[in-house]
Amino acid sequence: MKAVALTQTEDLDIGLSLVFFVCDDDHSKEINASRIIEFIEVIAELHAGETAVDTNRAKSIAMEIMNSCQKAKDGTVTEMEFIQCCKKDIDIAKAFLPQLEDFPVYDFDFGF
C-alpha cells in the first residue's frame, strides 16, 4: 500500500521524484529498464487489480524511456532524465502515476 500512497500527489514533479526514489533501491541515483518495468507492473496491479498488469506495455514504456531519454547510453537513466521524459509524454507519466487520469493537466512545464 505504500507504493500507492507515494503516488497520491497532485504535484507532478514530487510524484515522479518519489517514483524514482522507490525504483532506485540501491541509491545509485540511476535506474534501469527492469526497475521501471517492475514498478509499472506493481502500480498497475495495486491501482486496478492483477488483470491490469500488461508486461508488454511496461516493457514498451521502459524501452521508450531508455531509447529517448538516457544521455549516457549506459542502460540507466538519472532522476532528471526520468522526470523530463515523463513530463514530455503524459501517457508515460500516467503509467507511474495513474491518478493523473483523475486530474485535469494544466501546468506541464515543458521548458527544460
Coordinates of N, CA and C in Angstrom, one line a residue:
M1 N 0.8 -1.2 0.0 CA 0.0 0.0 0.0 C 0.9 1.3 0.0
K2 N 2.1 1.2 0.4 CA 3.0 2.3 0.5 C 3.2 2.9 -1.0
A3 N 3.3 2.0 -1.9 CA 3.6 2.5 -3.3 C 2.4 3.3 -3.8
V4 N 1.2 2.9 -3.5 CA 0.0 3.7 -3.9 C 0.0 5.1 -3.2
A5 N 0.3 5.1 -1.9 CA 0.3 6.3 -1.1 C 1.4 7.2 -1.7
L6 N 2.5 6.7 -2.1 CA 3.6 7.5 -2.7 C 3.2 8.2 -3.9
T7 N 2.3 7.6 -4.7 CA 1.9 8.2 -6.0 C 0.7 9.1 -5.8
Q8 N 0.1 9.3 -4.7 CA -1.1 10.1 -4.5 C -0.8 11.6 -4.2
T9 N -0.1 12.2 -5.1 CA 0.2 13.6 -5.0 C -0.3 14.3 -6.3
E10 N -0.7 15.5 -6.2 CA -1.1 16.2 -7.4 C 0.0 17.0 -8.0
D11 N 1.2 17.0 -7.3 CA 2.3 17.7 -7.8 C 3.1 16.7 -8.7
L12 N 3.2 17.0 -10.0 CA 3.8 16.0 -10.9 C 5.3 15.8 -10.6
D13 N 6.0 16.9 -10.3 CA 7.5 16.7 -10.0 C 7.7 15.9 -8.8
I14 N 6.9 16.2 -7.7 CA 7.1 15.4 -6.5 C 6.7 14.0 -6.7
G15 N 5.6 13.7 -7.4 CA 5.2 12.4 -7.6 C 6.3 11.6 -8.4
L16 N 6.8 12.2 -9.5 CA 7.8 11.5 -10.3 C 9.1 11.3 -9.5
S17 N 9.5 12.3 -8.7 CA 10.7 12.2 -7.9 C 10.5 11.0 -6.9
L18 N 9.3 10.9 -6.3 CA 9.1 9.8 -5.3 C 9.1 8.4 -6.1
V19 N 8.6 8.4 -7.3 CA 8.6 7.1 -8.1 C 10.1 6.8 -8.3
F20 N 10.9 7.7 -8.7 CA 12.3 7.5 -9.0 C 13.0 7.0 -7.7
F21 N 12.7 7.6 -6.6 CA 13.3 7.2 -5.3 C 13.0 5.7 -5.0
V22 N 11.8 5.3 -5.2 CA 11.4 3.9 -4.9 C 12.1 3.0 -5.9
C23 N 12.2 3.3 -7.1 CA 12.8 2.5 -8.1 C 14.3 2.4 -7.9
D24 N 14.9 3.4 -7.3 CA 16.4 3.5 -7.1 C 16.7 2.8 -5.7
D25 N 16.4 1.5 -5.6 CA 16.6 0.9 -4.4 C 18.0 0.7 -3.9
D26 N 19.0 0.8 -4.8 CA 20.4 0.7 -4.4 C 21.0 2.1 -4.2
H27 N 20.2 3.1 -4.3 CA 20.7 4.5 -4.1 C 21.8 4.9 -5.0
S28 N 21.8 4.4 -6.2 CA 22.9 4.7 -7.2 C 22.6 6.0 -7.9
K29 N 21.4 6.6 -7.8 CA 21.0 7.8 -8.5 C 20.7 7.5 -10.0
E30 N 20.6 6.2 -10.3 CA 20.2 5.8 -11.7 C 19.3 4.6 -11.5
I31 N 18.4 4.4 -12.5 CA 17.5 3.2 -12.6 C 17.6 2.7 -14.0
N32 N 17.4 1.3 -14.1 CA 17.4 0.7 -15.4 C 16.0 0.2 -15.8
A33 N 15.9 -0.3 -16.9 CA 14.6 -0.7 -17.5 C 13.9 -1.8 -16.6
S34 N 14.6 -2.7 -16.1 CA 14.0 -3.7 -15.3 C 13.3 -3.1 -14.0
R35 N 13.9 -2.1 -13.4 CA 13.3 -1.5 -12.3 C 12.0 -0.7 -12.7
I36 N 12.1 -0.1 -13.9 CA 10.9 0.7 -14.4 C 9.8 -0.3 -14.7
I37 N 10.1 -1.4 -15.3 CA 9.1 -2.4 -15.7 C 8.4 -2.9 -14.4
E38 N 9.2 -3.3 -13.4 CA 8.7 -3.8 -12.1 C 7.8 -2.8 -11.5
F39 N 8.2 -1.5 -11.4 CA 7.3 -0.5 -10.8 C 6.0 -0.3 -11.5
I40 N 6.0 -0.2 -12.8 CA 4.8 -0.1 -13.6 C 3.9 -1.3 -13.4
E41 N 4.4 -2.5 -13.3 CA 3.5 -3.6 -13.1 C 2.9 -3.6 -11.7
V42 N 3.7 -3.2 -10.7 CA 3.2 -3.2 -9.3 C 2.1 -2.1 -9.2
I43 N 2.4 -0.9 -9.8 CA 1.4 0.1 -9.7 C 0.1 -0.3 -10.4
A44 N 0.2 -0.9 -11.6 CA -1.0 -1.3 -12.3 C -1.8 -2.3 -11.5
E45 N -1.1 -3.2 -10.9 CA -1.9 -4.2 -10.0 C -2.5 -3.6 -8.8
L46 N -1.8 -2.7 -8.1 CA -2.3 -2.0 -7.0 C -3.5 -1.1 -7.3
H47 N -3.4 -0.5 -8.5 CA -4.4 0.5 -8.9 C -5.6 -0.1 -9.5
A48 N -5.5 -1.2 -10.3 CA -6.6 -1.8 -11.0 C -6.8 -3.3 -10.9
G49 N -5.9 -3.9 -10.1 CA -6.0 -5.4 -10.0 C -5.1 -6.1 -10.8
E50 N -4.9 -7.4 -10.5 CA -3.9 -8.2 -11.1 C -4.1 -8.3 -12.6
T51 N -5.3 -8.3 -13.1 CA -5.6 -8.5 -14.5 C -5.2 -7.2 -15.3
A52 N -4.9 -6.1 -14.6 CA -4.5 -4.9 -15.3 C -3.0 -4.9 -15.6
V53 N -2.3 -5.8 -15.1 CA -0.8 -5.8 -15.4 C -0.6 -6.2 -16.9
D54 N 0.1 -5.4 -17.6 CA 0.4 -5.6 -19.0 C 1.9 -5.5 -19.2
T55 N 2.6 -6.6 -19.1 CA 4.0 -6.7 -19.1 C 4.6 -6.1 -20.4
N56 N 3.9 -6.4 -21.5 CA 4.4 -5.8 -22.8 C 4.4 -4.3 -22.8
R57 N 3.3 -3.8 -22.3 CA 3.2 -2.3 -22.2 C 4.2 -1.7 -21.3
A58 N 4.5 -2.4 -20.2 CA 5.5 -1.9 -19.2 C 6.9 -1.9 -19.9
K59 N 7.2 -3.0 -20.6 CA 8.4 -3.1 -21.3 C 8.6 -2.0 -22.4
S60 N 7.5 -1.8 -23.1 CA 7.5 -0.7 -24.2 C 7.7 0.6 -23.6
I61 N 7.1 1.0 -22.5 CA 7.4 2.2 -21.8 C 8.8 2.3 -21.3
A62 N 9.3 1.3 -20.7 CA 10.7 1.3 -20.3 C 11.7 1.5 -21.4
M63 N 11.4 0.8 -22.5 CA 12.3 0.9 -23.7 C 12.2 2.4 -24.3
E64 N 11.0 2.9 -24.3 CA 10.9 4.3 -24.8 C 11.7 5.3 -23.9
I65 N 11.6 5.1 -22.6 CA 12.4 5.9 -21.7 C 13.9 5.7 -22.0
M66 N 14.3 4.5 -22.1 CA 15.7 4.2 -22.3 C 16.2 4.8 -23.6
N67 N 15.4 4.6 -24.7 CA 15.8 5.0 -26.0 C 15.8 6.5 -26.2
S68 N 14.9 7.2 -25.6 CA 14.7 8.6 -25.9 C 15.3 9.5 -24.8
C69 N 15.5 9.0 -23.6 CA 15.9 9.9 -22.5 C 17.2 9.8 -21.9
Q70 N 17.8 8.6 -22.0 CA 19.1 8.5 -21.4 C 20.2 9.1 -22.2
K71 N 21.0 9.9 -21.6 CA 22.0 10.7 -22.2 C 23.3 9.9 -22.3
A72 N 23.7 9.1 -21.3 CA 24.9 8.4 -21.3 C 24.9 7.1 -22.1
K73 N 23.7 6.6 -22.5 CA 23.5 5.4 -23.2 C 24.2 4.2 -22.5
D74 N 24.0 4.2 -21.2 CA 24.6 3.1 -20.4 C 23.6 2.2 -19.8
G75 N 22.4 2.2 -20.3 CA 21.3 1.4 -19.8 C 20.6 1.8 -18.6
T76 N 20.9 3.1 -18.2 CA 20.2 3.7 -17.0 C 19.8 5.1 -17.3
V77 N 18.9 5.6 -16.5 CA 18.5 7.0 -16.6 C 18.7 7.6 -15.2
T78 N 19.0 8.9 -15.1 CA 19.1 9.6 -13.9 C 17.7 10.1 -13.5
E79 N 17.6 10.7 -12.3 CA 16.3 11.2 -11.9 C 15.9 12.3 -12.8
M80 N 16.8 13.2 -13.2 CA 16.4 14.3 -14.1 C 15.9 13.8 -15.4
E81 N 16.7 12.9 -16.0 CA 16.3 12.3 -17.3 C 14.9 11.6 -17.2
F82 N 14.7 10.9 -16.1 CA 13.4 10.2 -15.9 C 12.2 11.2 -15.8
I83 N 12.4 12.2 -15.0 CA 11.3 13.2 -14.8 C 11.1 14.0 -16.1
Q84 N 12.1 14.4 -16.8 CA 11.9 15.1 -18.0 C 11.2 14.2 -19.1
C85 N 11.6 13.0 -19.1 CA 10.9 12.1 -20.1 C 9.4 11.9 -19.8
C86 N 9.1 11.7 -18.5 CA 7.7 11.5 -18.1 C 6.9 12.8 -18.4
K87 N 7.5 14.0 -18.2 CA 6.8 15.2 -18.4 C 6.6 15.5 -19.9
K88 N 7.4 14.9 -20.7 CA 7.3 15.1 -22.2 C 6.1 14.3 -22.7
D89 N 5.7 13.3 -22.0 CA 4.7 12.4 -22.5 C 3.8 12.0 -21.4
I90 N 2.6 12.6 -21.4 CA 1.6 12.3 -20.3 C 1.3 10.8 -20.1
D91 N 1.3 10.1 -21.2 CA 0.9 8.7 -21.2 C 2.0 7.9 -20.4
I92 N 3.3 8.3 -20.6 CA 4.3 7.7 -19.8 C 4.1 8.0 -18.3
A93 N 3.9 9.3 -18.0 CA 3.7 9.7 -16.6 C 2.5 8.9 -16.0
K94 N 1.4 8.7 -16.7 CA 0.3 8.0 -16.2 C 0.6 6.6 -15.8
A95 N 1.6 6.0 -16.5 CA 1.9 4.6 -16.1 C 2.5 4.5 -14.7
F96 N 3.1 5.6 -14.3 CA 3.7 5.7 -12.9 C 2.8 6.3 -11.9
L97 N 2.0 7.2 -12.4 CA 1.1 8.0 -11.5 C -0.4 7.9 -12.1
P98 N -1.0 6.8 -11.9 CA -2.3 6.5 -12.6 C -3.4 7.5 -12.2
Q99 N -3.2 8.2 -11.0 CA -4.3 9.1 -10.6 C -4.3 10.4 -11.5
L100 N -3.3 10.6 -12.4 CA -3.3 11.7 -13.3 C -4.5 11.6 -14.2
E101 N -5.1 10.4 -14.4 CA -6.3 10.3 -15.1 C -7.5 11.1 -14.5
D102 N -7.4 11.2 -13.1 CA -8.5 11.9 -12.4 C -8.3 13.4 -12.3
F103 N -7.2 13.9 -12.7 CA -7.0 15.4 -12.5 C -6.8 16.0 -13.9
P104 N -7.3 17.2 -14.1 CA -7.0 17.9 -15.4 C -5.5 18.3 -15.3
V105 N -4.9 18.2 -16.5 CA -3.5 18.5 -16.6 C -3.4 19.9 -17.2
Y106 N -3.1 20.9 -16.4 CA -3.0 22.2 -16.9 C -1.6 22.8 -17.0
D107 N -0.7 22.3 -16.1 CA 0.5 23.0 -15.9 C 1.7 22.1 -16.1
F108 N 1.9 21.6 -17.3 CA 3.1 20.8 -17.6 C 4.1 21.8 -18.0
D109 N 5.2 21.8 -17.3 CA 6.3 22.7 -17.6 C 7.3 22.0 -18.6
F110 N 7.1 22.4 -19.9 CA 7.9 21.7 -20.9 C 9.2 22.6 -21.2
G111 N 9.5 23.6 -20.4 CA 10.6 24.4 -20.7 C 11.9 24.0 -20.0
F112 N 12.3 22.7 -20.2 CA 13.5 22.3 -19.6 C 14.7 22.3 -20.6

